[in-house]
Amino acid sequence: MPEGPSLIIFKEELQQFVGKTVTSASGSIKSFDISMLEDKKLKRLKTWGKHLLCDFGDFTMRIHFLMFGVYYINSSKDKPVRLYLEFDDGSYVNFYSTAHKLLEGTIEEVYDWKTDVMSEEWDEKTVAKKIKSMSDRPVCDVLLDQDVFTGVGNIIKNEVLFLTKIHPLTQIGDLPPKKRKELIETAVSYTYDFLDWKREGTLRSHWQAHRQKTCPRDHIPFHKDYLGENKRQSFWCEECQKRYE
DNA sequence: TGGAATGTTGGAAC
DNA sequence: CGTTCCAACATTCC
């Protein structure tokens, strides 16, 4: 389900549990002992890209929603529960199809928010510098690299490449400096647009390339293929998206 | 109705 | 031992 902006919304919706203490915890998680969460107070929630970080003081639980992750607040659905948490005021939350991991120590040591597109600490220079050492990687891969564009997912990738008129297989090193800057800035601005549209419930109607059949600029058919390291679905227009070489 | 999809991980294989 | 590959996870939509 989620790319970075959705995690911001998740964090807001789950904020009601911050400051409350877990009275009961169960589920099908195998990566750690769920009973560790009992009697622990949820101190704060943070996000790093697509990671939801639940700070319990001594440790942090990282939740990843993968493709189909979802949660239900004060309600359930008829599927196996990955994690059920009940709090001291009787409220509860169920997580389904999520991946959980326990992180010891402080999360500040583990995560760098300078690359997190949705973070206040996001820093263009840091990203520009990282990209410099990746000259032979195609842009479609670099945009999905969570250590470079933390929080960007496949939809954002397709839309950003369309907006910047860059062919997905263009290598980073072949982009003129001005274009490279535009790529970075558009990744951020589009991600904020994504968040606004997600809140409005109008995200899909704003897709110009992702899952589209025809280029809205010149009305010729989009190309669709599975590109890059992870063979992710790419939609692009051979006419208006330039392949720099 | 089967296959693909807003994603990542961990372990096998090489 | 480093890298690459692939199954696994799980649900909804077309």
Short mmCIF file of C-alpha atoms (C1' of nucleotides) in Angstrom, two decimals:
data_model
loop_
_atom_site.label_atom_id
_atom_site.label_comp_id
_atom_site.label_asym_id
_atom_site.label_seq_id
_atom_site.Cartn_x
_atom_site.Cartn_y
_atom_site.Cartn_z
CA MET A 1 0.00 0.00 0.00
CA PRO A 2 2.26 2.75 1.09
CA GLU A 3 4.94 5.05 -0.19
CA GLY A 4 6.53 7.66 2.07
CA PRO A 5 3.62 10.16 2.20
CA SER A 6 1.18 7.47 3.35
CA LEU A 7 3.42 6.81 6.33
CA ILE A 8 3.00 10.43 7.41
CA ILE A 9 -0.75 9.86 7.49
CA PHE A 10 -0.32 6.55 9.36
CA LYS A 11 1.79 8.32 11.96
CA GLU A 12 -0.87 10.96 12.48
CA GLU A 13 -3.68 8.44 12.80
CA LEU A 14 -1.73 6.33 15.29
CA GLN A 15 -0.68 9.36 17.35
CA GLN A 16 -3.60 8.69 19.71
CA PHE A 17 -1.64 5.77 21.19
CA VAL A 18 1.43 7.80 22.08
CA GLY A 19 1.80 8.16 25.85
CA LYS A 20 -0.28 5.04 26.48
CA THR A 21 1.04 1.78 27.93
CA VAL A 22 0.61 -1.60 26.28
CA THR A 23 -1.44 -3.91 28.50
CA SER A 24 -1.67 -6.83 26.10
CA ALA A 25 0.22 -7.83 22.96
CA SER A 26 -0.19 -10.83 20.69
CA GLY A 27 0.08 -11.89 17.10
CA SER A 28 2.07 -13.97 14.65
CA ILE A 29 5.36 -12.06 14.68
CA LYS A 30 8.30 -14.42 14.88
CA SER A 31 11.25 -12.04 14.73
CA PHE A 32 11.03 -11.18 18.43
CA ASP A 33 9.14 -12.07 21.60
CA ILE A 34 5.90 -10.11 21.47
CA SER A 35 5.52 -10.15 25.25
CA MET A 36 8.43 -7.69 25.36
CA LEU A 37 5.93 -5.01 24.41
CA GLU A 38 3.72 -5.53 27.44
CA ASP A 39 3.88 -2.86 30.14
CA LYS A 40 5.91 -0.68 27.80
CA LYS A 41 4.83 2.88 27.11
CA LEU A 42 4.75 4.09 23.52
CA LYS A 43 6.95 7.18 23.84
CA ARG A 44 6.69 8.56 20.33
CA LEU A 45 6.16 7.71 16.67
CA LYS A 46 8.53 8.63 13.90
CA THR A 47 8.86 7.73 10.27
CA TRP A 48 11.86 7.20 8.05
CA GLY A 49 10.58 6.85 4.52
CA LYS A 50 8.40 3.76 4.53
CA HIS A 51 9.41 2.74 8.05
CA LEU A 52 7.11 3.45 10.97
CA LEU A 53 9.17 3.66 14.13
CA CYS A 54 7.49 2.99 17.47
CA ASP A 55 9.73 4.24 20.24
CA PHE A 56 9.27 2.29 23.49
CA GLY A 57 12.28 3.79 25.23
CA ASP A 58 14.62 0.81 25.61
CA PHE A 59 13.97 -0.26 22.08
CA THR A 60 12.13 0.74 18.92
CA MET A 61 9.79 -1.42 16.91
CA ARG A 62 10.10 -0.88 13.19
CA ILE A 63 6.97 -1.57 11.18
CA HIS A 64 7.10 -2.00 7.44
CA PHE A 65 3.88 -2.19 5.48
CA LEU A 66 5.38 -3.90 2.44
CA MET A 67 2.80 -4.06 -0.35
CA PHE A 68 -0.38 -4.87 1.56
CA GLY A 69 0.22 -3.79 5.13
CA VAL A 70 -2.72 -2.24 6.93
CA TYR A 71 -3.93 -1.47 10.44
CA TYR A 72 -7.33 -1.24 12.08
CA ILE A 73 -7.88 1.03 15.08
CA ASN A 74 -10.40 -0.24 17.64
CA SER A 75 -11.63 -2.75 15.10
CA SER A 76 -10.54 -5.92 13.36
CA LYS A 77 -10.87 -7.77 10.12
CA ASP A 78 -11.23 -11.41 9.31
CA LYS A 79 -7.57 -12.13 8.56
CA PRO A 80 -4.65 -13.46 10.60
CA VAL A 81 -3.35 -10.70 12.87
CA ARG A 82 0.33 -9.93 12.66
CA LEU A 83 0.28 -7.78 15.78
CA TYR A 84 -2.46 -6.86 18.22
CA LEU A 85 -1.74 -4.16 20.79
CA GLU A 86 -4.08 -3.23 23.60
CA PHE A 87 -3.48 -0.11 25.68
CA ASP A 88 -4.23 0.91 29.26
CA ASP A 89 -7.34 2.87 28.34
CA GLY A 90 -8.90 -0.08 26.50
CA SER A 91 -8.13 1.17 23.01
CA TYR A 92 -6.37 -1.18 20.59
CA VAL A 93 -4.87 -1.56 17.16
CA ASN A 94 -4.46 -4.53 14.81
CA PHE A 95 -1.72 -4.75 12.20
CA TYR A 96 -2.09 -7.06 9.19
CA SER A 97 0.42 -8.11 6.53
CA THR A 98 3.13 -5.99 8.10
CA ALA A 99 6.77 -6.78 8.83
CA HIS A 100 8.10 -6.00 12.28
CA LYS A 101 11.61 -5.73 13.61
CA LEU A 102 13.08 -4.68 16.93
CA LEU A 103 15.85 -2.09 16.91
CA GLU A 104 18.07 -1.76 19.93
CA GLY A 105 19.61 1.52 20.94
CA THR A 106 18.61 4.94 19.72
CA ILE A 107 17.14 5.27 16.26
CA GLU A 108 19.17 8.39 15.61
CA GLU A 109 22.21 6.14 15.28
CA VAL A 110 20.52 3.91 12.74
CA TYR A 111 18.77 6.39 10.49
CA ASP A 112 19.85 9.40 8.49
CA TRP A 113 16.90 11.75 7.96
CA LYS A 114 18.86 13.93 5.55
CA THR A 115 17.77 11.59 2.73
CA ASP A 116 14.17 11.22 3.89
CA VAL A 117 12.15 13.17 1.38
CA MET A 118 9.37 13.87 3.89
CA SER A 119 11.67 14.86 6.74
CA GLU A 120 12.32 18.39 7.99
CA GLU A 121 15.96 17.39 7.99
CA TRP A 122 15.97 16.52 4.29
CA ASP A 123 19.05 18.01 2.67
CA GLU A 124 19.46 18.51 -1.04
CA LYS A 125 23.24 18.65 -0.84
CA THR A 126 23.47 15.30 0.90
CA VAL A 127 21.38 13.67 -1.83
CA ALA A 128 23.28 15.41 -4.63
CA LYS A 129 26.54 14.18 -3.17
CA LYS A 130 25.30 10.60 -2.85
CA ILE A 131 24.15 10.58 -6.44
CA LYS A 132 27.54 11.69 -7.69
CA SER A 133 29.06 8.34 -6.84
CA MET A 134 26.38 6.45 -8.77
CA SER A 135 27.04 7.66 -12.29
CA ASP A 136 26.41 4.34 -14.02
CA ARG A 137 23.11 3.52 -12.35
CA PRO A 138 19.84 4.14 -14.21
CA VAL A 139 17.59 6.82 -12.73
CA CYS A 140 14.75 4.32 -12.27
CA ASP A 141 16.91 2.42 -9.78
CA VAL A 142 18.33 5.43 -7.99
CA LEU A 143 14.87 6.89 -7.37
CA LEU A 144 13.82 3.65 -5.67
CA ASP A 145 17.01 3.39 -3.62
CA GLN A 146 15.87 4.01 -0.04
CA ASP A 147 19.32 5.22 0.96
CA VAL A 148 19.11 8.00 -1.62
CA PHE A 149 15.43 8.90 -2.02
CA THR A 150 14.07 7.57 1.25
CA GLY A 151 10.31 7.10 0.97
CA VAL A 152 10.04 7.20 -2.82
CA GLY A 153 8.14 4.26 -4.29
CA ASN A 154 7.18 3.02 -7.70
CA ILE A 155 4.33 5.45 -8.32
CA ILE A 156 6.43 8.45 -7.39
CA LYS A 157 9.25 7.10 -9.54
CA ASN A 158 7.08 6.88 -12.64
CA GLU A 159 5.50 10.29 -12.09
CA VAL A 160 8.77 12.09 -11.36
CA LEU A 161 10.42 10.69 -14.49
CA PHE A 162 7.43 11.78 -16.53
CA LEU A 163 7.37 15.27 -15.00
CA THR A 164 11.09 15.77 -15.56
CA LYS A 165 10.91 14.21 -19.04
CA ILE A 166 13.68 11.75 -18.28
CA HIS A 167 13.80 8.24 -19.75
CA PRO A 168 13.91 5.68 -16.90
CA LEU A 169 17.06 4.00 -18.23
CA THR A 170 19.10 7.19 -18.41
CA GLN A 171 22.22 6.78 -16.31
CA ILE A 172 22.63 9.30 -13.52
CA GLY A 173 26.06 10.32 -14.79
CA ASP A 174 24.67 11.20 -18.20
CA LEU A 175 22.22 13.76 -16.83
CA PRO A 176 23.33 17.37 -17.23
CA PRO A 177 23.86 18.97 -13.79
CA LYS A 178 20.81 21.17 -14.18
CA LYS A 179 18.67 18.16 -14.99
CA ARG A 180 20.05 16.25 -12.05
CA LYS A 181 19.07 19.09 -9.75
CA GLU A 182 15.62 19.14 -11.30
CA LEU A 183 15.27 15.41 -10.68
CA ILE A 184 16.05 15.80 -6.98
CA GLU A 185 13.77 18.80 -6.53
CA THR A 186 10.89 17.23 -8.42
CA ALA A 187 11.16 14.05 -6.34
CA VAL A 188 10.53 16.19 -3.27
CA SER A 189 7.83 18.45 -4.66
CA TYR A 190 5.91 15.57 -6.20
CA THR A 191 6.07 13.61 -2.96
CA TYR A 192 4.40 16.52 -1.16
CA ASP A 193 1.76 16.70 -3.88
CA PHE A 194 1.25 12.96 -3.42
CA LEU A 195 0.61 13.56 0.29
CA ASP A 196 -1.96 16.28 -0.40
CA TRP A 197 -3.78 14.16 -2.97
CA LYS A 198 -3.66 11.12 -0.71
CA ARG A 199 -5.34 13.12 2.06
CA GLU A 200 -7.99 14.32 -0.38
CA GLY A 201 -8.47 10.82 -1.73
CA THR A 202 -7.75 12.00 -5.25
CA LEU A 203 -4.31 10.48 -5.80
CA ARG A 204 -5.24 8.14 -8.62
CA SER A 205 -6.88 10.86 -10.65
CA HIS A 206 -3.60 12.76 -10.66
CA TRP A 207 -1.53 9.93 -12.14
CA GLN A 208 -0.16 11.08 -15.47
CA ALA A 209 2.12 8.13 -16.22
CA HIS A 210 1.70 5.39 -13.64
CA ARG A 211 -0.63 2.70 -15.04
CA GLN A 212 -1.62 5.04 -17.85
CA LYS A 213 -1.97 3.95 -21.46
CA THR A 214 -1.37 7.16 -23.33
CA CYS A 215 0.97 10.09 -22.85
CA PRO A 216 -1.09 13.16 -21.91
CA ARG A 217 1.42 15.40 -23.71
CA ASP A 218 1.54 13.94 -27.19
CA HIS A 219 -1.18 11.27 -26.94
CA ILE A 220 0.98 8.42 -28.15
CA PRO A 221 0.99 5.10 -26.29
CA PHE A 222 3.18 4.83 -23.21
CA HIS A 223 5.81 2.14 -23.11
CA LYS A 224 5.41 -0.32 -20.27
CA ASP A 225 8.17 -2.59 -19.12
CA TYR A 226 9.77 -4.08 -16.03
CA LEU A 227 13.00 -2.19 -15.60
CA GLY A 228 15.95 -1.98 -13.27
CA GLU A 229 17.42 -4.03 -10.46
CA ASN A 230 14.04 -5.05 -9.07
CA LYS A 231 12.20 -5.19 -12.40
CA ARG A 232 9.58 -2.72 -11.28
CA GLN A 233 6.81 -1.61 -13.57
CA SER A 234 7.78 1.45 -15.55
CA PHE A 235 5.60 3.64 -17.76
CA TRP A 236 7.22 6.16 -20.03
CA CYS A 237 6.84 8.05 -23.28
CA GLU A 238 9.57 7.48 -25.86
CA GLU A 239 8.70 10.76 -27.49
CA CYS A 240 8.88 13.27 -24.66
CA GLN A 241 11.06 11.50 -22.10
CA LYS A 242 14.62 11.94 -23.22
CA ARG A 243 17.26 9.30 -22.90
CA TYR A 244 20.46 11.13 -22.16
CA GLU A 245 23.67 9.33 -23.15
"C1'" DT B 1 -10.28 -16.05 -12.61
"C1'" DG B 2 -5.34 -15.76 -12.58
"C1'" DG B 3 -1.85 -12.79 -12.37
"C1'" DA B 4 0.14 -8.71 -11.08
"C1'" DA B 5 0.92 -5.11 -7.85
"C1'" DT B 6 2.20 1.45 -3.91
"C1'" DG B 7 8.02 -3.65 -1.19
"C1'" DT B 8 11.61 -5.78 1.35
"C1'" DT B 9 14.07 -9.48 3.49
"C1'" DG B 10 16.68 -13.43 4.33
"C1'" DG B 11 18.73 -17.42 2.89
"C1'" DA B 12 20.21 -20.39 -0.89
"C1'" DA B 13 23.04 -20.65 -4.76
"C1'" DC B 14 26.90 -19.55 -7.25
"C1'" DC C 1 33.45 -14.66 1.40
"C1'" DG C 2 31.01 -11.46 -1.72
"C1'" DT C 3 27.33 -11.20 -5.04
"C1'" DT C 4 23.20 -12.44 -7.04
"C1'" DC C 5 18.91 -14.74 -7.27
"C1'" DC C 6 14.60 -16.21 -5.67
"C1'" DA C 7 10.96 -17.51 -2.60
"C1'" DA C 8 8.24 -15.77 0.80
"C1'" DC C 9 4.93 -12.74 2.81
"C1'" DA C 10 -0.24 -11.44 2.01
"C1'" DT C 11 -4.43 -8.96 -0.14
"C1'" DT C 12 -6.89 -6.43 -3.49
"C1'" DC C 13 -7.92 -5.20 -7.99
"C1'" DC C 14 -8.53 -5.78 -12.85
#
